[in-house]
Coordinates of C-alpha atoms in Angstrom, one line a residue:
M1 CA 0.0 0.0 0.0
H2 CA 1.2 3.5 -0.8
T3 CA 0.8 6.6 1.3
P4 CA -0.1 9.3 -1.1
L5 CA 1.9 12.6 -0.9
L6 CA 0.1 15.7 -2.0
R7 CA 1.6 19.1 -2.8
S8 CA -0.3 22.2 -1.8
A9 CA -1.8 22.8 -5.3
E10 CA -3.2 19.3 -5.4
L11 CA -4.6 19.7 -1.9
R12 CA -6.4 22.9 -2.8
T13 CA -7.9 21.1 -5.8
L14 CA -9.2 18.3 -3.6
E15 CA -10.5 20.6 -1.0
T16 CA -12.4 22.6 -3.6
R17 CA -13.8 19.4 -5.1
H18 CA -15.1 18.3 -1.7
A19 CA -16.2 21.6 -0.4
G20 CA -19.8 20.4 0.1
V21 CA -19.2 17.0 1.7
V22 CA -21.0 16.1 4.9
P23 CA -19.6 16.2 7.5
P24 CA -17.3 19.0 6.3
L25 CA -13.6 18.2 6.0
M26 CA -12.7 20.5 8.9
E27 CA -15.1 18.5 11.2
R28 CA -13.5 15.2 10.0
A29 CA -10.0 16.6 10.5
G30 CA -10.7 17.8 14.0
A31 CA -12.4 14.5 15.0
A32 CA -9.5 12.5 13.6
A33 CA -7.0 14.7 15.5
A34 CA -9.0 14.4 18.7
A35 CA -8.9 10.6 18.5
F36 CA -5.2 10.7 18.0
A37 CA -4.9 13.1 21.0
R38 CA -6.7 10.7 23.2
Q39 CA -4.2 8.0 22.3
L40 CA -1.3 10.3 23.1
L41 CA -2.9 11.0 26.5
K42 CA -2.7 7.2 27.2
G43 CA -6.0 7.0 29.1
S44 CA -5.2 10.0 31.4
R45 CA -7.5 13.0 31.7
A46 CA -4.7 15.5 31.8
P47 CA -5.6 18.9 30.5
V48 CA -4.7 19.8 26.9
L49 CA -3.4 23.1 25.7
V50 CA -4.4 24.0 22.1
F51 CA -2.7 26.7 20.0
A52 CA -5.1 27.8 17.3
G53 CA -4.2 30.2 14.6
P54 CA -6.4 32.3 12.3
G55 CA -6.7 30.0 9.3
N56 CA -8.0 26.6 8.5
N57 CA -5.4 25.0 10.7
G58 CA -6.7 26.9 13.6
G59 CA -10.2 25.8 12.6
D60 CA -9.1 22.2 12.8
A61 CA -7.6 22.9 16.2
R62 CA -10.9 24.4 17.5
V63 CA -12.9 21.4 16.3
L64 CA -10.4 19.1 18.2
A65 CA -10.8 21.2 21.3
R66 CA -14.6 21.0 21.1
V67 CA -14.5 17.2 20.6
L68 CA -12.1 16.7 23.5
A69 CA -14.1 19.0 25.8
G70 CA -17.3 17.0 24.9
Q71 CA -15.4 13.9 26.1
G72 CA -14.7 15.4 29.5
I73 CA -11.1 16.5 28.8
A74 CA -10.2 20.0 30.1
V75 CA -9.0 22.0 27.1
T76 CA -7.5 25.5 27.0
V77 CA -7.5 27.2 23.6
T78 CA -5.1 30.1 23.0
G79 CA -4.4 32.2 19.9
I80 CA -1.5 34.2 18.6
D81 CA -2.3 37.3 20.6
D82 CA -3.5 35.6 23.8
E83 CA -1.6 35.1 27.0
V84 CA -0.5 31.4 27.4
P85 CA -2.0 30.2 30.7
A86 CA 0.2 28.3 33.0
G87 CA -0.8 24.7 33.7
D88 CA 0.3 21.1 34.0
Y89 CA -0.7 20.0 30.6
G90 CA -0.6 16.4 29.4
L91 CA -0.5 17.4 25.7
V92 CA 0.1 20.5 23.6
V93 CA -1.6 20.8 20.2
D94 CA 0.0 22.9 17.4
G95 CA -2.7 24.4 15.2
L96 CA -1.1 27.8 14.5
F97 CA -0.2 27.6 10.9
G98 CA -0.8 25.0 8.2
I99 CA 0.2 24.6 4.5
G100 CA -1.1 28.0 3.7
L101 CA 1.8 29.8 5.5
A102 CA 3.4 32.1 2.9
R103 CA 6.1 33.9 4.9
P104 CA 8.6 33.2 7.7
I105 CA 7.2 33.2 11.2
T106 CA 8.4 36.2 13.3
G107 CA 7.4 38.2 16.3
A108 CA 4.7 37.0 18.7
A109 CA 4.1 33.9 16.6
A110 CA 7.7 32.9 16.8
E111 CA 7.6 33.3 20.6
L112 CA 4.7 30.9 20.7
V113 CA 6.7 28.4 18.6
S114 CA 9.5 28.7 21.2
R115 CA 7.0 28.1 24.0
I116 CA 5.7 25.0 22.3
N117 CA 9.2 23.7 21.7
A118 CA 10.0 24.2 25.4
F119 CA 7.2 21.8 26.4
R120 CA 8.6 18.5 27.7
G121 CA 5.5 16.4 27.0
P122 CA 4.0 15.2 23.7
V123 CA 3.3 17.8 21.1
L124 CA 0.8 17.0 18.3
A125 CA 1.0 19.1 15.1
L126 CA -2.1 19.3 13.0
D127 CA -1.4 18.7 9.3
I128 CA 2.2 20.0 9.5
P129 CA 4.3 21.5 12.2
S130 CA 3.8 25.3 12.1
G131 CA 6.7 27.0 10.2
L132 CA 7.5 24.0 8.0
D133 CA 6.8 24.3 4.3
G134 CA 4.5 21.4 3.4
D135 CA 5.8 21.1 -0.1
T136 CA 9.6 21.3 0.5
G137 CA 10.3 20.6 4.2
R138 CA 12.0 24.0 4.5
V139 CA 11.8 25.8 7.8
M140 CA 10.3 29.3 7.4
G141 CA 12.0 31.3 10.1
V142 CA 11.2 29.0 13.0
A143 CA 9.2 25.8 13.2
V144 CA 7.5 23.6 15.8
C145 CA 9.4 20.4 16.8
A146 CA 6.5 18.0 17.3
T147 CA 6.6 14.6 18.7
H148 CA 3.7 13.6 16.5
T149 CA 2.0 14.9 13.4
I150 CA -1.4 14.0 12.0
S151 CA -1.5 14.8 8.3
F152 CA -4.9 15.3 6.8
I153 CA -6.1 13.8 3.4
G154 CA -2.7 12.6 2.4
G155 CA 0.9 13.0 3.5
K156 CA 2.8 16.2 2.8
P157 CA 6.2 16.0 1.0
G158 CA 7.7 18.4 3.5
L159 CA 7.1 16.0 6.4
Y160 CA 9.5 13.5 4.9
T161 CA 12.4 15.4 3.3
L162 CA 14.9 18.1 4.1
D163 CA 14.1 19.5 7.6
G164 CA 10.7 17.8 7.9
P165 CA 11.9 14.6 9.7
D166 CA 13.6 16.7 12.3
H167 CA 10.4 18.5 13.1
C168 CA 7.4 16.2 12.6
G169 CA 8.1 13.2 14.9
E170 CA 5.9 10.2 14.3
V171 CA 3.6 10.9 11.3
R172 CA 0.1 9.5 11.0
V173 CA -2.1 10.2 7.9
A174 CA -5.9 10.5 8.1
D175 CA -7.4 10.4 4.7
L176 CA -10.8 11.8 6.0
G177 CA -12.6 9.3 3.8
L178 CA -11.4 10.7 0.5
Q179 CA -10.2 8.6 -2.4
L180 CA -6.8 9.7 -3.6
D181 CA -6.2 7.6 -6.7
G182 CA -4.3 9.1 -9.6
F183 CA -1.9 11.4 -7.8
P184 CA 1.7 11.0 -8.9
G185 CA 3.5 11.3 -5.5
A186 CA 3.7 8.7 -2.6
L187 CA 6.0 7.4 0.0
L188 CA 8.4 4.7 -1.4
A189 CA 6.9 1.3 -0.6
I190 CA 7.8 -2.3 -1.2
D191 CA 4.9 -2.3 -3.7
D192 CA 7.1 -0.2 -5.9
F193 CA 9.3 -3.3 -6.6
R194 CA 7.3 -6.2 -5.2
D195 CA 6.9 -7.8 -8.7
C196 CA 10.6 -8.3 -8.8
L197 CA 10.9 -10.2 -5.5
K198 CA 11.0 -13.6 -7.0
P199 CA 12.9 -16.7 -5.8
R200 CA 15.6 -17.9 -8.1
A201 CA 15.1 -21.0 -10.3
K202 CA 17.1 -24.0 -9.1
N203 CA 18.1 -24.6 -12.7
S204 CA 20.2 -21.4 -13.2
H205 CA 23.8 -20.3 -13.5
K206 CA 25.8 -17.1 -13.2
G207 CA 24.8 -16.0 -16.6
S208 CA 21.2 -16.1 -15.6
Y209 CA 21.8 -13.0 -13.3
G210 CA 23.6 -10.7 -15.6
S211 CA 27.0 -9.1 -15.9
L212 CA 27.5 -5.7 -14.1
A213 CA 30.3 -3.4 -15.2
V214 CA 31.5 -0.7 -12.7
I215 CA 33.5 2.0 -14.3
G216 CA 35.7 4.3 -12.2
G217 CA 38.5 3.9 -9.8
A218 CA 41.0 6.6 -10.9
A219 CA 44.2 7.1 -8.9
G220 CA 43.4 7.8 -5.3
M221 CA 39.8 6.8 -5.6
T222 CA 40.0 3.1 -6.3
G223 CA 38.0 2.4 -3.1
A224 CA 34.8 3.9 -4.6
A225 CA 34.7 1.5 -7.5
L226 CA 35.5 -1.4 -5.3
L227 CA 32.7 -0.6 -2.9
A228 CA 30.2 -0.3 -5.8
G229 CA 31.5 -3.6 -7.2
R230 CA 31.2 -5.4 -3.8
A231 CA 27.7 -4.1 -3.5
G232 CA 26.9 -5.3 -7.0
L233 CA 28.2 -8.8 -6.2
K234 CA 26.4 -9.3 -2.9
L235 CA 23.1 -7.9 -4.2
G236 CA 23.1 -10.7 -6.7
A237 CA 24.7 -9.8 -10.0
G238 CA 26.0 -13.0 -11.6
R239 CA 29.3 -11.5 -12.5
V240 CA 30.9 -8.1 -11.7
F241 CA 33.6 -6.6 -13.8
V242 CA 35.3 -3.5 -12.3
G243 CA 36.8 -1.3 -15.0
M244 CA 39.6 0.5 -13.1
L245 CA 41.3 3.6 -14.5
Q246 CA 44.0 2.9 -12.0
P247 CA 44.9 -0.8 -12.6
L248 CA 44.7 -3.2 -9.7
A249 CA 45.5 -6.9 -9.8
V250 CA 42.9 -8.1 -7.3
D251 CA 40.5 -6.9 -4.6
P252 CA 41.9 -8.8 -1.6
V253 CA 38.6 -8.3 0.3
Q254 CA 36.5 -9.6 -2.6
P255 CA 38.6 -11.6 -5.0
E256 CA 35.4 -12.7 -6.9
L257 CA 35.4 -9.2 -8.5
M258 CA 37.0 -9.3 -12.0
L259 CA 39.3 -6.2 -12.3
R260 CA 39.7 -5.2 -15.9
T261 CA 40.3 -2.1 -18.0
P262 CA 37.2 0.0 -18.5
D263 CA 36.8 -1.0 -22.1
D264 CA 37.1 -4.7 -21.2
A265 CA 34.5 -4.3 -18.5
L266 CA 32.0 -2.6 -20.7
A267 CA 32.4 -5.3 -23.4
Q268 CA 31.2 -7.9 -20.9
A269 CA 28.3 -5.9 -19.4
T270 CA 24.5 -6.3 -19.5
A271 CA 24.2 -3.3 -17.2
A272 CA 26.7 -0.7 -16.0
V273 CA 27.4 1.8 -13.3
G274 CA 29.6 4.7 -14.2
G275 CA 31.1 7.3 -11.9
P276 CA 32.5 5.9 -8.6
G277 CA 36.0 7.4 -8.4
L278 CA 35.9 8.1 -12.1
G279 CA 37.7 11.4 -11.9
A280 CA 37.8 14.1 -14.6
S281 CA 40.5 13.1 -16.9
G282 CA 40.3 12.8 -20.7
A283 CA 40.3 9.0 -20.3
A284 CA 37.3 9.3 -18.0
V285 CA 35.4 11.4 -20.5
D286 CA 36.2 9.0 -23.3
I287 CA 35.0 5.9 -21.4
L288 CA 31.9 7.8 -20.2
R289 CA 31.1 8.6 -23.8
R290 CA 31.2 4.9 -24.7
A291 CA 29.1 4.0 -21.8
V292 CA 26.4 6.5 -22.7
G293 CA 26.3 5.1 -26.2
A294 CA 25.8 1.6 -25.0
D295 CA 22.4 -0.2 -25.4
F296 CA 22.1 -1.6 -21.9
P297 CA 20.8 -0.1 -18.7
L298 CA 23.2 2.5 -17.3
L299 CA 23.4 4.2 -13.9
L300 CA 25.5 7.3 -13.5
D301 CA 26.7 8.7 -10.2
A302 CA 29.4 11.0 -8.7
D303 CA 32.1 12.0 -11.2
A304 CA 30.1 10.8 -14.1
L305 CA 27.4 13.3 -13.3
N306 CA 30.0 16.1 -13.0
L307 CA 31.4 15.3 -16.4
I308 CA 27.8 15.3 -17.9
S309 CA 27.4 18.8 -16.4
A310 CA 30.6 20.0 -17.9
H311 CA 30.1 18.5 -21.4
P312 CA 26.8 19.7 -23.0
V313 CA 27.1 17.4 -26.0
L314 CA 27.5 14.4 -23.7
A315 CA 24.5 15.5 -21.7
A316 CA 22.4 15.7 -24.9
R317 CA 23.5 12.2 -25.8
L318 CA 22.5 11.0 -22.4
A319 CA 19.0 12.5 -22.8
R320 CA 18.6 10.7 -26.2
R321 CA 19.5 7.2 -24.9
E322 CA 16.9 4.5 -25.7
A323 CA 18.1 2.1 -23.0
P324 CA 17.1 2.8 -19.4
T325 CA 19.1 5.4 -17.5
I326 CA 19.3 6.0 -13.8
I327 CA 21.1 9.0 -12.2
T328 CA 21.7 9.3 -8.4
P329 CA 23.0 12.9 -7.7
H330 CA 23.4 14.5 -4.3
P331 CA 22.1 18.1 -4.1
A332 CA 25.4 19.7 -5.3
E333 CA 25.6 17.4 -8.3
A334 CA 21.9 18.0 -9.1
A335 CA 22.5 21.7 -9.0
R336 CA 25.3 21.4 -11.6
L337 CA 23.1 19.3 -13.8
L338 CA 20.4 21.9 -13.6
T339 CA 22.7 24.9 -13.8
T340 CA 21.4 26.3 -10.6
T341 CA 22.5 26.4 -6.9
T342 CA 22.5 23.8 -4.3
E343 CA 20.3 26.0 -2.2
A344 CA 17.7 26.2 -5.0
V345 CA 17.7 22.4 -5.3
Q346 CA 17.2 22.0 -1.6
A347 CA 14.4 24.6 -1.6
D348 CA 12.3 22.3 -3.8
R349 CA 13.7 18.8 -3.8
V350 CA 10.7 17.2 -5.4
G351 CA 10.6 19.8 -8.1
A352 CA 14.3 19.5 -8.8
A353 CA 14.1 15.7 -9.1
L354 CA 11.2 15.9 -11.5
Q355 CA 13.2 18.5 -13.6
L356 CA 16.1 16.1 -13.8
A357 CA 13.9 13.2 -14.8
Q358 CA 12.5 15.2 -17.6
K359 CA 15.7 16.8 -18.8
F360 CA 17.6 13.5 -19.1
K361 CA 14.6 11.1 -19.6
A362 CA 16.1 9.3 -16.6
H363 CA 15.0 7.7 -13.3
V364 CA 16.4 9.9 -10.6
A365 CA 17.3 9.5 -7.0
L366 CA 18.0 12.9 -5.5
K367 CA 19.9 11.8 -2.4
G368 CA 19.7 13.4 1.0
C369 CA 17.3 13.4 4.0
G370 CA 14.2 11.9 2.4
T371 CA 15.7 10.8 -0.9
V372 CA 13.4 11.8 -3.7
I373 CA 12.9 9.4 -6.6
A374 CA 11.4 10.8 -9.8
H375 CA 10.5 9.1 -13.1
P376 CA 10.2 10.5 -16.6
D377 CA 6.4 9.9 -16.6
G378 CA 6.0 12.3 -13.7
R379 CA 5.6 9.8 -10.8
W380 CA 7.7 10.5 -7.7
R381 CA 8.4 8.9 -4.4
I382 CA 10.1 9.9 -1.1
N383 CA 12.0 7.4 0.9
S384 CA 11.2 7.6 4.6
N385 CA 13.7 5.1 5.9
G386 CA 17.5 5.5 6.6
N387 CA 19.3 7.7 9.1
P388 CA 22.2 10.1 9.5
G389 CA 24.6 7.1 9.5
L390 CA 24.4 7.3 5.7
A391 CA 26.1 10.7 5.8
S392 CA 29.6 9.2 5.3
A393 CA 32.0 8.6 2.5
G394 CA 31.2 5.7 0.1
T395 CA 27.6 5.2 0.9
G396 CA 26.6 6.6 -2.5
D397 CA 29.0 4.2 -4.2
V398 CA 27.3 1.3 -2.4
L399 CA 23.9 2.5 -3.4
S400 CA 24.9 2.7 -7.1
G401 CA 26.3 -0.8 -6.9
M402 CA 23.1 -2.1 -5.3
A403 CA 21.0 -0.6 -8.0
G404 CA 23.4 -1.8 -10.7
A405 CA 23.1 -5.4 -9.4
L406 CA 19.3 -5.3 -9.7
L407 CA 19.5 -3.8 -13.2
A408 CA 21.9 -6.6 -14.2
Q409 CA 19.4 -9.2 -12.9
G410 CA 16.8 -7.8 -15.2
W411 CA 14.8 -5.6 -12.9
P412 CA 13.1 -2.7 -14.7
A413 CA 14.9 0.6 -14.0
P414 CA 12.1 2.1 -11.8
A415 CA 11.9 -1.0 -9.6
A416 CA 15.7 -1.3 -9.4
L417 CA 16.1 2.2 -8.2
C418 CA 13.2 2.0 -5.7
G419 CA 14.5 -1.4 -4.5
A420 CA 18.0 -0.2 -4.0
V421 CA 17.1 3.0 -2.2
H422 CA 14.8 1.1 0.1
L423 CA 17.4 -1.6 0.9
H424 CA 20.1 1.0 1.4
G425 CA 18.1 3.0 4.0
A426 CA 16.7 -0.2 5.6
A427 CA 20.3 -1.5 6.0
A428 CA 21.3 1.7 7.8
D429 CA 18.3 1.4 10.1
A430 CA 19.1 -2.3 10.9
L431 CA 22.6 -1.3 11.8
A432 CA 21.4 1.5 14.1
A433 CA 18.9 -0.9 15.8
T434 CA 21.9 -3.1 16.9
G435 CA 23.8 -0.1 18.3
A436 CA 26.2 -0.1 15.3
G437 CA 24.9 3.3 14.2
P438 CA 23.9 5.9 13.2
I439 CA 27.3 7.2 14.3
G440 CA 30.2 5.4 12.7
I441 CA 28.4 3.3 10.0
A442 CA 31.0 2.5 7.3
A443 CA 29.7 2.2 3.8
G444 CA 30.9 -1.4 3.4
E445 CA 28.9 -2.4 6.4
L446 CA 25.7 -1.7 4.6
I447 CA 26.3 -4.4 1.9
P448 CA 25.9 -7.7 3.8
V449 CA 22.9 -6.3 5.8
A450 CA 21.2 -5.2 2.5
R451 CA 21.8 -8.7 1.1
T452 CA 20.1 -10.3 4.1
L453 CA 17.2 -7.9 3.8
L454 CA 16.7 -8.6 0.1
N455 CA 16.7 -12.4 0.7
R456 CA 14.1 -12.0 3.5
L457 CA 11.9 -9.8 1.3
I458 CA 12.0 -12.5 -1.5
A459 CA 11.2 -15.2 1.0
A460 CA 8.3 -13.3 2.5
N461 CA 6.9 -12.5 -1.0
A462 CA 7.1 -16.1 -2.2

């Protein structure tokens, strides 16, 4: 099942379409929020402090207050210009500002946000924490740090990317009884690649699972290519050829990898990853040109993306490829590809990913907090797993190798990208759950954990 994600324009369309429903959407939202509030009170009848702003978000908050009061809960409602009464509250509800906030929070409203953030008990944000941009996850001046958020109708992209995860706490979505079929955005889910989770035939051989070429490994950066190759091997590619610009005889950690020249590796490939440790030499440009011209699935990351940015003719060839293409930029690489700034990319991560998908006719993973996946047909996903342990060198190389392995095994590009992003984040979460993260996760540690998770998913789906 997918959790739909709706941007503000889509929400306004829905709200207009359902303006006459009975009961009204505001009544439904307030009632759903009141039910969640009762759960957060855990059976106590502690008083509740509700901050209600002037707009629809404040209206939802006032409905919540009325419903709770009708259930015998003492509720105090305060607005932006009211004094905040002292009290021993069991729950604070943030209904100051919703998705309609158009400017940074300042002055008295900012002071209220500080008061909410100083509360040591549970804080429930209605629809979105006040001060957080619902489309982008950007903090507008200041923002409430909620322990829980209830998002109405569908999820909001800003809850799951950029600064959103640091402010929303646990998120619950209340659809208010509306059908949301046909919208392009959703949280990444196993359903995005479930059809590929198939047990292997007993009558199979290494050729049954493809040959992955990893192209990179210039002087001083050989580790990047080896990490990608190791990930490709352990995520199931039948054979992995690592085309090294800096020749190596063997990978002593993973001698199963076949270390070749870049051209030899490409000649063996049924899918390729280009970029890990590739560098910016003339030789790197030449081999990238040959990879882009190949008729098999291709994933580009890291230095390959920087070379694409610097060579417009090569960028045009990439956009004309008929075979599937995946690109996995971080925000700075995305900015170079779009000839804009990193700040502009981060200000609208979903929009930037969709632009890249259209510009290069590629499947895109814009990495970062809440990785955004965008497809050329306009569909997009946000990945909600993973943790700050992924903010370390080499994790992007591992992601590219994972996705390359799935491509080599015949997974369609959209499924391969979604599957790799999910497994990458899930592996980091599994390590953190054992106490081996988030601090200090090394990129190579993700690989065996992701392999285990993939095998478990296939077994559960059989």
